[in-house]
Coordinates of C-alpha atoms and ligand atoms in Angstrom, one line a residue:
M1 CA 114.2 76.4 114.5
I2 CA 113.4 77.5 111.0
K3 CA 113.6 74.7 108.9
I4 CA 112.8 75.4 104.9
S5 CA 112.6 72.5 102.1
N6 CA 112.5 73.1 98.5
L7 CA 110.8 76.5 98.8
H8 CA 109.0 77.6 95.1
K9 CA 107.4 80.9 94.5
S10 CA 105.9 81.9 91.1
Y11 CA 103.9 84.7 90.4
G12 CA 101.7 83.7 87.0
D13 CA 104.4 82.2 85.1
V14 CA 107.5 83.7 86.8
E15 CA 109.3 81.5 89.0
V16 CA 110.7 83.8 91.6
L17 CA 112.0 81.4 93.9
K18 CA 113.3 78.0 92.9
G19 CA 113.7 75.7 95.3
I20 CA 115.4 77.1 98.6
S21 CA 116.6 75.1 101.6
E22 CA 117.9 76.7 104.5
H23 CA 118.2 75.8 108.2
I24 CA 118.4 78.4 110.8
K25 CA 119.2 77.1 114.1
A26 CA 118.2 78.8 117.5
G27 CA 119.8 82.4 118.6
E28 CA 121.2 82.2 114.5
V29 CA 121.9 85.6 113.0
V30 CA 121.5 84.8 109.0
S31 CA 122.6 87.8 106.4
V32 CA 120.7 87.5 103.2
I33 CA 122.3 89.5 100.8
G34 CA 121.8 89.6 96.6
P35 CA 120.9 91.4 93.7
S36 CA 117.4 93.5 93.6
G37 CA 115.2 91.4 92.2
S38 CA 117.2 88.0 93.1
G39 CA 113.8 87.1 95.4
K40 CA 115.1 88.2 99.1
S41 CA 112.0 90.1 100.1
T42 CA 109.9 87.1 98.7
F43 CA 112.0 84.4 100.5
L44 CA 111.2 86.7 103.9
R45 CA 107.9 86.9 103.2
C46 CA 107.1 83.6 102.5
I47 CA 108.4 82.5 106.0
N48 CA 105.8 84.4 108.0
L49 CA 103.2 83.6 105.1
L50 CA 102.7 87.1 103.7
E51 CA 103.1 85.3 100.3
Q52 CA 101.5 81.8 100.3
P53 CA 104.5 79.4 98.8
S54 CA 103.9 77.7 95.5
S55 CA 105.3 74.8 97.0
G56 CA 107.9 73.1 99.6
D57 CA 107.8 73.1 102.9
I58 CA 108.4 75.8 105.8
V59 CA 108.6 74.4 109.9
I60 CA 109.1 76.6 112.4
E61 CA 109.6 75.5 116.0
G62 CA 108.6 71.8 114.8
E63 CA 105.3 72.7 113.4
S64 CA 104.9 73.2 109.5
I65 CA 103.4 76.5 108.4
T66 CA 102.7 75.4 104.8
A67 CA 100.4 72.4 105.9
P68 CA 96.9 72.9 105.7
G69 CA 95.2 74.3 108.9
A70 CA 98.3 75.8 109.9
C71 CA 97.7 78.8 112.6
V72 CA 98.6 82.2 110.7
D73 CA 97.9 84.3 114.1
K74 CA 100.2 82.2 115.9
L75 CA 102.9 82.3 113.3
R76 CA 103.0 86.0 113.3
Q77 CA 103.1 86.4 116.8
N78 CA 106.5 84.2 116.7
V79 CA 107.9 85.7 113.7
G80 CA 108.2 89.8 113.8
M81 CA 108.7 91.5 110.8
V82 CA 109.9 95.0 110.1
F83 CA 110.0 96.6 106.9
Q84 CA 112.0 98.5 104.7
N85 CA 109.0 101.6 104.9
F86 CA 108.3 101.1 108.6
N87 CA 104.4 100.6 108.1
L88 CA 103.5 102.3 111.5
F89 CA 99.8 103.2 111.7
P90 CA 99.8 107.1 111.0
H91 CA 96.5 107.6 113.4
K92 CA 97.9 106.2 116.4
T93 CA 100.4 107.4 118.9
V94 CA 103.9 105.4 119.3
R95 CA 102.5 103.8 122.1
Q96 CA 99.3 102.4 120.7
N97 CA 101.5 100.9 117.5
I98 CA 103.4 98.9 120.0
T99 CA 100.3 97.8 122.3
L100 CA 97.9 97.1 119.0
A101 CA 98.6 94.0 118.2
P102 CA 99.5 92.1 121.8
V103 CA 96.3 93.6 123.1
K104 CA 94.2 92.6 120.3
L105 CA 95.3 89.1 120.3
G106 CA 94.9 88.5 124.1
V107 CA 98.6 88.0 124.8
M108 CA 98.5 90.9 127.3
S109 CA 96.2 93.4 128.9
Q110 CA 96.2 97.3 127.9
S111 CA 98.1 97.6 131.3
Q112 CA 100.3 95.2 131.1
A113 CA 101.1 96.1 127.2
D114 CA 101.3 99.6 128.3
G115 CA 103.9 98.9 130.5
Y116 CA 106.1 96.5 128.6
A117 CA 105.8 99.4 125.3
V118 CA 107.7 101.8 128.3
E119 CA 110.6 98.9 128.5
L120 CA 110.4 98.5 124.7
L121 CA 110.8 102.2 123.9
T122 CA 113.6 102.4 126.4
L123 CA 115.8 99.6 124.8
V124 CA 115.4 101.2 121.4
G125 CA 116.5 104.7 123.0
L126 CA 113.0 106.4 122.6
A127 CA 111.2 106.6 125.8
D128 CA 110.1 110.0 125.8
K129 CA 108.4 109.4 122.5
A130 CA 105.4 107.1 123.7
D131 CA 102.8 109.7 123.4
V132 CA 103.7 110.8 119.8
Y133 CA 102.5 110.5 116.6
P134 CA 105.0 108.8 114.2
S135 CA 104.7 111.9 111.6
S136 CA 106.6 113.4 114.2
L137 CA 109.5 110.9 114.0
S138 CA 112.6 110.6 111.8
G139 CA 113.0 107.8 109.8
G140 CA 115.5 106.3 111.9
Q141 CA 112.9 106.8 115.3
K142 CA 109.9 105.2 113.2
Q143 CA 112.1 102.2 112.5
R144 CA 113.2 102.1 116.0
V145 CA 109.4 102.0 117.0
A146 CA 108.8 99.8 114.4
I147 CA 111.5 97.1 115.8
A148 CA 109.6 97.9 119.4
R149 CA 106.1 97.2 117.7
A150 CA 107.5 93.8 116.7
L151 CA 109.3 93.1 119.6
A152 CA 105.7 93.5 121.9
M153 CA 104.5 90.4 120.7
K154 CA 107.4 88.5 122.6
P155 CA 108.3 86.5 119.2
D156 CA 111.1 84.1 119.0
M157 CA 112.7 85.6 115.8
M158 CA 113.2 88.1 113.7
L159 CA 112.6 89.4 110.1
F160 CA 113.9 92.2 108.9
D161 CA 113.7 93.3 105.1
E162 CA 116.1 95.9 104.5
P163 CA 115.2 97.9 107.5
T164 CA 117.7 100.6 106.8
S165 CA 117.4 101.0 103.1
A166 CA 115.2 103.9 103.4
L167 CA 117.0 105.9 105.9
D168 CA 119.4 108.7 105.6
P169 CA 122.7 107.8 106.1
E170 CA 123.1 109.3 109.5
M171 CA 120.3 107.5 111.2
V172 CA 121.3 104.0 109.9
G173 CA 123.8 103.6 112.6
D174 CA 121.1 103.9 115.7
V175 CA 118.8 101.3 113.9
L176 CA 121.5 99.2 113.5
D177 CA 122.8 99.2 117.0
V178 CA 119.1 98.5 118.3
M179 CA 119.4 95.4 115.9
K180 CA 122.8 94.4 117.2
S181 CA 121.8 94.3 120.6
L182 CA 118.7 91.9 120.0
A183 CA 121.3 89.8 118.5
E184 CA 124.1 89.6 121.5
Q185 CA 120.6 88.9 123.9
G186 CA 120.3 85.8 121.4
M187 CA 117.3 86.9 119.5
T188 CA 117.3 84.5 116.3
M189 CA 117.2 86.9 113.0
V190 CA 117.0 86.5 109.5
I191 CA 117.9 90.0 108.0
V192 CA 118.4 90.9 104.6
T193 CA 120.4 93.9 104.3
H194 CA 122.8 95.8 101.9
E195 CA 124.7 97.0 104.9
M196 CA 127.9 94.6 104.2
G197 CA 130.1 96.1 107.5
F198 CA 127.2 94.9 109.6
A199 CA 126.5 91.9 108.0
R200 CA 130.0 90.8 108.3
E201 CA 130.3 92.3 112.0
V202 CA 126.9 90.8 113.5
S203 CA 126.0 87.9 111.4
D204 CA 127.0 84.2 112.1
R205 CA 126.2 83.2 108.6
V206 CA 125.7 85.1 105.5
V207 CA 123.7 83.4 102.5
F208 CA 123.9 85.3 99.0
I209 CA 120.6 84.6 97.1
D210 CA 120.6 85.2 93.2
G211 CA 118.0 84.2 90.7
G212 CA 116.1 82.6 92.9
E213 CA 118.2 80.1 94.5
I214 CA 120.8 80.1 97.1
V215 CA 124.4 80.5 95.2
E216 CA 126.2 80.4 98.7
S217 CA 126.2 80.3 102.4
S218 CA 128.6 80.5 105.0
E219 CA 130.5 82.2 108.1
P220 CA 131.1 86.2 106.9
K221 CA 134.5 85.8 107.1
A222 CA 134.5 83.0 104.3
L223 CA 132.0 84.3 102.4
F224 CA 133.1 87.9 101.8
D225 CA 137.3 87.3 101.8
Q226 CA 136.8 83.9 99.7
P227 CA 133.5 83.9 97.9
Q228 CA 133.7 80.5 96.1
H229 CA 130.9 80.8 93.5
P230 CA 131.8 83.3 90.4
R231 CA 128.3 84.9 91.0
T232 CA 129.3 85.4 94.7
Q233 CA 132.3 87.0 93.5
A234 CA 130.7 89.7 91.0
F235 CA 128.2 90.4 93.2
L236 CA 130.8 91.6 96.0
S237 CA 133.0 92.8 93.3
K238 CA 130.1 95.4 92.8
V239 CA 129.1 96.4 96.5
L240 CA 132.4 96.1 98.3
Ligands
LIG1 P1 114.4 91.4 95.9 O1 114.0 91.5 97.6 O2 115.5 90.8 95.9 O3 114.3 92.6 95.5 P2 111.7 90.3 95.2 O4 111.8 89.1 96.1 O5 111.1 91.6 96.0 O6 113.3 90.9 95.2 O7 111.3 90.1 94.2 C1 111.7 89.0 93.4 C2 111.0 89.0 91.6 O8 109.5 88.7 92.1 C3 111.2 90.5 91.0 O9 111.3 90.1 90.0 C4 109.7 91.1 91.2 O10 109.3 91.8 90.1 C5 108.9 90.0 91.6 N1 108.0 89.9 92.5 C6 107.8 90.1 94.0 N2 106.3 90.3 94.0 C7 105.8 90.0 93.1 C8 104.2 90.4 92.9 N3 103.5 90.6 94.2 N4 103.5 89.8 91.9 C9 104.5 90.0 90.5 N5 105.9 89.6 90.8 C10 106.4 90.1 92.1
LIG2 MG1 113.7 93.3 98.4

């Protein structure tokens, strides 16, 4: 579903991604872990062209997104993204946040989108919040709205960049539960996370990134219990 070949990204003279190759299959749930500053966000942002790769190739569902003339709107429609800080539109209601993009891009009519918003809000446990503004929501509720908003485009895959890092501890579980149910429904997901318990329980595979490179990638049990690389061992000994 996502095939990444020799992806490089530099900012000026600083090379942040140093040749990443990854193959993510349909329905696969991949957690990305690694130290702060190792390039995890940059990696995720390259997958939906929020950052332009310096070189390398990314093919999504058979289409190169790095080739000249690739359609960014279509890509963003197919690849939902959830950020650490929610990024909701503060001057729009929850329902408007969810329906804006699908209506604007002609994926649905306003009435279809309104109906679908109710379905999605039910899915994330916030059916009663359609008409409130984000400022009246807790962090965990905001993040669940952000997930519903990303799902409104009916994406084939979802990218999450530390979706629970900005939340008070008591809010984390609700957001992880929504993500877990998405995973169980077969959504293809790439999740940058510090939630090692979640990564272990929900992922099909865990990828450890350090210094802009994939150092190790394997099933969660193998990666957490028997990390092969000394850099993985050192990282895990600090966070587990
Ligand atoms: P992580 O998500 O693993 O913490 P990032 O991908 O955010 O890491 O950042 C990797 C490195 O790239 C860091 O050193 C960061 O300072 C640098 N970086 C990220 N975005 C930019 C940018 N827009 N301009 C310059 N440097 C950046
Ligand atoms: Mg980051």
